[in-house]
Coordinates of C-alpha atoms and ligand atoms in Angstrom, one line a residue:
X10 CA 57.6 -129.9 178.3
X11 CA 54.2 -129.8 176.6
X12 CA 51.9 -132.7 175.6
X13 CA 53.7 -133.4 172.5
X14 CA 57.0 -134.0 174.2
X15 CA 57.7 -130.3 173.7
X16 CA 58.7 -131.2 169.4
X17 CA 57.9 -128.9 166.6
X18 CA 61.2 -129.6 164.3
X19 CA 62.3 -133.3 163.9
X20 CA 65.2 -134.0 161.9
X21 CA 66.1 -137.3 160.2
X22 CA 69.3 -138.9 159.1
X23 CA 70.7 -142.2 157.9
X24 CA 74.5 -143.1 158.8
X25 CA 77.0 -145.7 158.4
X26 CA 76.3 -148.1 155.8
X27 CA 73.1 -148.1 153.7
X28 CA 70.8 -151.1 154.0
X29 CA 67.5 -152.1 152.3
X30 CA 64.4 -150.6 154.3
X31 CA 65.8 -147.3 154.8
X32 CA 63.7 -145.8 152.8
X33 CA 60.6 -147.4 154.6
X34 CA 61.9 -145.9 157.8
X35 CA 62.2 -142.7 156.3
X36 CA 59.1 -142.5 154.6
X37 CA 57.2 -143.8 158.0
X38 CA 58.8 -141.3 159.9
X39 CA 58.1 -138.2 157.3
X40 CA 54.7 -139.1 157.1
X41 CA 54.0 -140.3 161.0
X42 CA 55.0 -137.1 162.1
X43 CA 53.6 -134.6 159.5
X44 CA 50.2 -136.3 160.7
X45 CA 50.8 -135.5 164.1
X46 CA 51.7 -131.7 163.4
X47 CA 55.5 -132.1 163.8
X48 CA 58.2 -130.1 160.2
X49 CA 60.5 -132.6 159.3
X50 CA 63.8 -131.7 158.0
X51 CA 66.0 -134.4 156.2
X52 CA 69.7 -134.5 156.7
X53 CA 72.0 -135.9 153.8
X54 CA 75.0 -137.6 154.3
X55 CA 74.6 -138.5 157.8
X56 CA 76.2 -136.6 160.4
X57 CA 78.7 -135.2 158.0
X58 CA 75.6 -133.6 155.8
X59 CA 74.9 -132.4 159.3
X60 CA 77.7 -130.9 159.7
X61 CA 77.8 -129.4 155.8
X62 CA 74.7 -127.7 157.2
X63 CA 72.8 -130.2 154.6
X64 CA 69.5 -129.9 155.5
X65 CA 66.4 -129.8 153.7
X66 CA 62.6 -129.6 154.4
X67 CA 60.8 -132.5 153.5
X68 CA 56.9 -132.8 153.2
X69 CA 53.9 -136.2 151.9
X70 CA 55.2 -135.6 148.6
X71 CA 59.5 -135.9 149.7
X72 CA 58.6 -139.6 150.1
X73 CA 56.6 -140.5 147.7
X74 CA 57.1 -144.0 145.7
X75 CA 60.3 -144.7 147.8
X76 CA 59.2 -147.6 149.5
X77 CA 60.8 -150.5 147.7
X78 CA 63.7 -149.0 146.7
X79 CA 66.9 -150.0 148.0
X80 CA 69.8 -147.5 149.6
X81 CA 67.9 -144.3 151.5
X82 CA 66.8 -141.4 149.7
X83 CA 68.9 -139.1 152.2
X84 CA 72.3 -141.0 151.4
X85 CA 74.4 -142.1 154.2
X86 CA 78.0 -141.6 155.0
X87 CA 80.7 -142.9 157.9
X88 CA 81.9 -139.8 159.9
X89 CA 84.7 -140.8 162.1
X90 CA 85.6 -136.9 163.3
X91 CA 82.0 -137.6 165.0
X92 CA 84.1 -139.3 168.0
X93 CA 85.0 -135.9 168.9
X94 CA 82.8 -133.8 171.3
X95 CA 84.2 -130.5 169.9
X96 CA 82.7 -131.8 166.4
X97 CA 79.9 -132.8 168.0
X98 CA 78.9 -129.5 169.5
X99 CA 79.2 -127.9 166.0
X100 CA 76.5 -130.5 164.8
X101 CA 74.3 -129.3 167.6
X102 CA 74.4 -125.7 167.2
X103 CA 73.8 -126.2 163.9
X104 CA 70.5 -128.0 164.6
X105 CA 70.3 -125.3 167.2
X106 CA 70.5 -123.0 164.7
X107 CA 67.5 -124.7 162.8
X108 CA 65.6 -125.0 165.6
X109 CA 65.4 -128.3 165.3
X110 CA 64.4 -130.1 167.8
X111 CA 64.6 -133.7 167.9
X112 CA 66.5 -136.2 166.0
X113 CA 65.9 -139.5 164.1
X114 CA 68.9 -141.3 163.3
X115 CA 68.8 -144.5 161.3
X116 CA 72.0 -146.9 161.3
X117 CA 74.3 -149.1 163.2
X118 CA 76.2 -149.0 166.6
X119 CA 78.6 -146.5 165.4
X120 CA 75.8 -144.0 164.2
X121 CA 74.2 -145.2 167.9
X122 CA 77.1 -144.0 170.1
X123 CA 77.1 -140.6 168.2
X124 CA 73.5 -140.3 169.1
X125 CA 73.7 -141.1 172.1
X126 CA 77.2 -138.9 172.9
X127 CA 74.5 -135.8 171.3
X128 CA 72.1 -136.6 173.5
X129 CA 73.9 -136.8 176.8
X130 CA 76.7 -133.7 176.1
X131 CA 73.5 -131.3 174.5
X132 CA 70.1 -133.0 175.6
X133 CA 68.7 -133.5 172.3
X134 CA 66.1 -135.9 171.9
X135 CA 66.9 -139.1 169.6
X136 CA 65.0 -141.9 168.1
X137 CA 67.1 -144.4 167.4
X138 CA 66.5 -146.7 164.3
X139 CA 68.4 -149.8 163.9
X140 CA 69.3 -150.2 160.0
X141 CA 72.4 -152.1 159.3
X142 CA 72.5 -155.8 157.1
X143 CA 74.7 -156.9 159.8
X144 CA 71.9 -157.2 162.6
X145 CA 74.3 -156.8 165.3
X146 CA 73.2 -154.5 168.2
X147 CA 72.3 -154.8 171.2
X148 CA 68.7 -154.5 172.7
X149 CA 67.1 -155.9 168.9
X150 CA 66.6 -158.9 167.9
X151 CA 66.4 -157.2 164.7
X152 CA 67.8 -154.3 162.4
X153 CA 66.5 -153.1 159.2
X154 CA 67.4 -154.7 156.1
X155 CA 69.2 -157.7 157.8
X156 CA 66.6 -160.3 155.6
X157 CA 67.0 -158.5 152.0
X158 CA 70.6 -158.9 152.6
X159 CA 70.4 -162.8 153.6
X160 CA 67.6 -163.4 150.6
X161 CA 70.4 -161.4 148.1
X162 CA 73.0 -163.7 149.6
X163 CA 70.7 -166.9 149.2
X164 CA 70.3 -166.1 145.7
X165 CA 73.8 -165.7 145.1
X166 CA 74.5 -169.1 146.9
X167 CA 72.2 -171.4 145.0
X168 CA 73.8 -169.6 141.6
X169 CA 76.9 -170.4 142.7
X170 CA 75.9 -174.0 144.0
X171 CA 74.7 -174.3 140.2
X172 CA 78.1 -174.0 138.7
X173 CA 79.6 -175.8 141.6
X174 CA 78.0 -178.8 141.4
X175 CA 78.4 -178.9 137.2
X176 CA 82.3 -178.5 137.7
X177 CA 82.1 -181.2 140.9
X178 CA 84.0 -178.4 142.7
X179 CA 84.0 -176.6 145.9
X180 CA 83.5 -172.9 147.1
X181 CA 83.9 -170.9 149.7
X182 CA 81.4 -167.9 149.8
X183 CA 82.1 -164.8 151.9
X184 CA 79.3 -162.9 153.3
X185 CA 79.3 -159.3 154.9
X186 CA 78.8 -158.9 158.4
X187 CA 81.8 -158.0 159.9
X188 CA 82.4 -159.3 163.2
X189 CA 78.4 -160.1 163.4
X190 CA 78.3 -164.2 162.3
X191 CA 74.2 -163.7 161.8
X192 CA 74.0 -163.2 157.9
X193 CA 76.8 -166.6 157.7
X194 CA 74.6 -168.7 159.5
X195 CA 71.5 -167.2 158.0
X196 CA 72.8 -168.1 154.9
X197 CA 74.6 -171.1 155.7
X198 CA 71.2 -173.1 156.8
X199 CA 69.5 -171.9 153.8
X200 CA 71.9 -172.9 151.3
X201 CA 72.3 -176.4 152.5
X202 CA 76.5 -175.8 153.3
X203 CA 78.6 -177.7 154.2
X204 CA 80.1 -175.5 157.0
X205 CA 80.3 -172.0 157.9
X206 CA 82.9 -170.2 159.4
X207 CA 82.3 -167.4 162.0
X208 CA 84.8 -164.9 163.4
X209 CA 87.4 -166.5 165.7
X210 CA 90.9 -166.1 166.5
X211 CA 90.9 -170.2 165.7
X212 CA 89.0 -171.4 162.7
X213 CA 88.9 -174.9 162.3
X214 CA 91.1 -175.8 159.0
X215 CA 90.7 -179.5 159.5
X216 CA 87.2 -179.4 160.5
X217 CA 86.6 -178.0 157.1
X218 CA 88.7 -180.5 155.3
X219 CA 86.7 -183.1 156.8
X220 CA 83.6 -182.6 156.5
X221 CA 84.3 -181.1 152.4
X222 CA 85.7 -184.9 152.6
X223 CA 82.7 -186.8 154.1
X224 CA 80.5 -185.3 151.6
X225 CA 82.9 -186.5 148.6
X226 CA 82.9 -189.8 150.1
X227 CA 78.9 -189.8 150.3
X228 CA 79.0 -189.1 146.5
X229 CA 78.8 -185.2 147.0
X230 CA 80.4 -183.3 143.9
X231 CA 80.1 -180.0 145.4
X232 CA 81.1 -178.2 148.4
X233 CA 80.3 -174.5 149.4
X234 CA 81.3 -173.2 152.5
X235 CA 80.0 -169.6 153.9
X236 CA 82.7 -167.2 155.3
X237 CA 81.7 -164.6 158.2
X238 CA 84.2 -161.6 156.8
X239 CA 85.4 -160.8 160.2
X240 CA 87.2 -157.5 161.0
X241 CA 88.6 -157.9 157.3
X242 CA 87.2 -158.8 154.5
X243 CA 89.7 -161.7 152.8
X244 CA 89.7 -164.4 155.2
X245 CA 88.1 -167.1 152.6
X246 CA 92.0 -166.8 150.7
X247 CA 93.6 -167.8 154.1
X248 CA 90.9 -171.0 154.1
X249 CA 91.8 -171.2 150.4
X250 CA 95.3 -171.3 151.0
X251 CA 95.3 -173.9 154.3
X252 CA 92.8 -176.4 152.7
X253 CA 95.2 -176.3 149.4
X254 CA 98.5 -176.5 151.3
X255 CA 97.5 -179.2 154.4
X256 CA 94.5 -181.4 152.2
X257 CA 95.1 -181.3 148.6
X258 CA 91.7 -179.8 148.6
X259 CA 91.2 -176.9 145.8
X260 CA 88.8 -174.2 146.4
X261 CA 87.2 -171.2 144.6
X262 CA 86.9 -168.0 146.7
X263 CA 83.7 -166.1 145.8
X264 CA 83.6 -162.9 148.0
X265 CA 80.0 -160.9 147.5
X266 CA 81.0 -158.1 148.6
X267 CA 78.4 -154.9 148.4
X268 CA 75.5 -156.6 146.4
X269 CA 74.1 -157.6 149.8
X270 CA 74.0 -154.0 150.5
X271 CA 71.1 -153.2 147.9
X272 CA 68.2 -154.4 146.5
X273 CA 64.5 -153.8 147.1
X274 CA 64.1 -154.3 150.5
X275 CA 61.6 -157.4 151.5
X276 CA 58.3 -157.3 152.8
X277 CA 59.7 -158.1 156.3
X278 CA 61.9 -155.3 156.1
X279 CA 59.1 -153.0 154.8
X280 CA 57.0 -153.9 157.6
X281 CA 59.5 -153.8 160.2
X282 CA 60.7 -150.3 159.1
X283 CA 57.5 -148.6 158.5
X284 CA 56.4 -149.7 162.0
X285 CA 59.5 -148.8 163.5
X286 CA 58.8 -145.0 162.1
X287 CA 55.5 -145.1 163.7
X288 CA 56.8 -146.0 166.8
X289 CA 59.7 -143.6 166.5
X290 CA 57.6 -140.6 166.7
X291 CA 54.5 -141.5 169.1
X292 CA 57.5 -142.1 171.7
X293 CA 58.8 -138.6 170.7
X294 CA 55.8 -137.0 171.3
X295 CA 55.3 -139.5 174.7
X296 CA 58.5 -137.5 175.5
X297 CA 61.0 -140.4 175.6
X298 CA 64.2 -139.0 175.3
X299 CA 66.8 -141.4 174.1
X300 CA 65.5 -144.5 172.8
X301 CA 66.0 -147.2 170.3
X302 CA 62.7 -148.6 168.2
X303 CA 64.0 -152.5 169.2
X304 CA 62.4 -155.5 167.7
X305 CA 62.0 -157.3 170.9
X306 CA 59.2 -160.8 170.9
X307 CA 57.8 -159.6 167.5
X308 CA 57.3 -156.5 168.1
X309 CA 58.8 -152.7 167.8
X310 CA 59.2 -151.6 171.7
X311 CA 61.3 -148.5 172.6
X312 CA 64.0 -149.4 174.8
X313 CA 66.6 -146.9 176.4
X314 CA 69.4 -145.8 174.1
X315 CA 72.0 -146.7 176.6
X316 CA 71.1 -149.8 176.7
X317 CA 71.6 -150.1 172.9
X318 CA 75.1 -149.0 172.1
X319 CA 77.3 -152.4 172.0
X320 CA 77.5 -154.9 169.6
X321 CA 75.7 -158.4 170.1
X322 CA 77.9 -160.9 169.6
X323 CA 76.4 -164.1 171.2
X324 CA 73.8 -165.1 167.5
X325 CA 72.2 -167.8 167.1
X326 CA 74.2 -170.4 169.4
X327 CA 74.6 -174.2 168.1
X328 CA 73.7 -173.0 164.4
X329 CA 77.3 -174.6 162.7
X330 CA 76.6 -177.5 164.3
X331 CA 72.8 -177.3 162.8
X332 CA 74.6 -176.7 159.3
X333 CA 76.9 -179.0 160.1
X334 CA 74.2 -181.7 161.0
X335 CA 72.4 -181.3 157.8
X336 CA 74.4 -181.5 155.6
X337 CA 75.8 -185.0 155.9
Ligands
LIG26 O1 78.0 -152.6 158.6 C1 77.5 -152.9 157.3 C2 78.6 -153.4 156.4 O2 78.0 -153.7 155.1 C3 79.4 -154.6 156.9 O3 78.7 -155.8 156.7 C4 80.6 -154.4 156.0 O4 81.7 -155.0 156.6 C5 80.8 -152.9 156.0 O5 79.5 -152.4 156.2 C6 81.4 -152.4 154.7 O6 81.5 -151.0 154.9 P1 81.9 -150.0 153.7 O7 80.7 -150.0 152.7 O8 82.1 -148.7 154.3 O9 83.1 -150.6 153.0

């Protein structure tokens, strides 16, 4: 191993779903390690570009006026076959192949496992780079593009509350996130609803009811409440459908679906990502092998890969009953 962690060839790549600040983490990462003597080669697609043999070298000039544009320059893609260590092995003779010698992958926990299934099987170095809207992994308090997806979501909201309150009716708003509840109750503080329901096996119908109810009674015309998606994306019909059929209470479903996925990423996201590529490579070069650039106490600190690979469910604890509480 040399002083430079032993990297001349770095490859990046984005995987799973796209989020807002990609493009700062590539651009930071590009540009960090160019300054510090290191070829960067960009991957499209994600791991099934890598697969394709997609590859491309980048220089300065590859990332030039990408900053505040949403989605990621390299294009991302979900690769299930990447479960498989046969598959896997391809991707790393190909890199092999390139002599490259050190990878930056930028994504969620799916994209994290892969990385960290490479690293162990084939001892590649990885950087790992936490972008997903749903900020839901382990190790970071933080992932890229988590607070230009909440702002897009706000925006939507008040819209919505707009109409709402001019037809005296009520809403329910579902928000992307999967199993992760952080973007709801994000949203559901900052929009002033009424409640907010996270994944559970038992939501509670009547609890809704009652407090869409209290806030008629206080002289409220409107109602909105915020909808975790869950595993599926749908469950705001099945609220629809139980405050209808047990309340007499009618309900508009407004799902918003991908348009929290885009967007020019917010200065916190900038920030974040851009010092997350920084941090990315002088660990590289430290000669940390597997490591995720975590947003730990407001700041970007490396912590082990391993550590990194589940999904954080515990978000936020007591924040329906802080929604709950203020909206009376
Ligand atoms: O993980 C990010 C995310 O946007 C989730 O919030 C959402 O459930 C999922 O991706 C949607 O994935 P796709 O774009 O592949 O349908």
């Amino acid at each position: 191993m040399t002083s430079n962690g032993g990297i001349k060839k770095l490859g990046i790549l984005c995987s799973g779903g796209d989020s807002p600040g990609m493009n700062c983490a590539i651009r930071s990462l590009v540009r960090t390690a160019i300054g510090d003597g290191i070829e960067v080669y960009g991957i499209r697609r994600g791991y099934s570009g890598l697969l394709e043999g997609a590859i491309e070298k980048m220089n300065e000039s590859s990332v030039g006026n990408i900053l505040h544009y949403g989605g990621t320059i390299l294009q991302t893609s979900r690769c299930p076959e990447f479960h498989e260590a046969e598959i896997r092995k391809e991707a790393f003779n190909i890199l092999k192949r390139k002599k490259i010698d050190a990878l930056a992958v930028i994504g969620g926990n799916g994209s994290f496992n892969g990385a960290h299934a490479l690293h162990t099987e084939h001892g590649i170095p990885i950087a790992a780079l936490p972008g997903t809207i749903d900020n839901d992994i382990t190790g970071t308090n933080y992932t890229i593009g988590f607070d230009t997806a909440v702002q897009t979501a706000v925006d939507a909201v008040d819209k919505i509350r707009d109409t709402a309150s001019s037809h005296a009716r009520t809403f329910i708003v579902e928000v992307m996130g999967r199993s992760s509840a952080a973007i709801a109750l994000h949203v559901g503080v900052c929009t002033g609803a009424e409640n907010v329901v996270v994944p559970s096996d038992n939501i509670p119908f009547d609890q809704i009811a009652s407090d869409i109810k209290r806030g008629i009674k206080r002289g409220k015309n409107s109602s909105i409440i915020i909808c975790a998606e869950g595993k599926v994306p749908g469950l705001s019909y099945k609220i629809q459908e139980n405050l209808k059929d047990n309340h007499d209470i009618d309900a508009h479903v407004c799902i918003l679906g991908h348009i929290q996925r885009g967007g020019n990423p917010s200065a916190l996201d900038r920030f974040i990502a851009s010092r997350m590529g920084y941090v990315a490579i002088k660990e590289l070069l430290a000669g940390n092998q597997a490591f995720v650039t975590a947003f730990v106490e407001g700041e970007v600190t490396p912590a082990p890969l391993k550590d990194c690979l589940a999904k954080r469910n515990e978000y936020l604890p007591h924040t329906v009953d802080l929604v709950r509480a203020l909206s009376i």
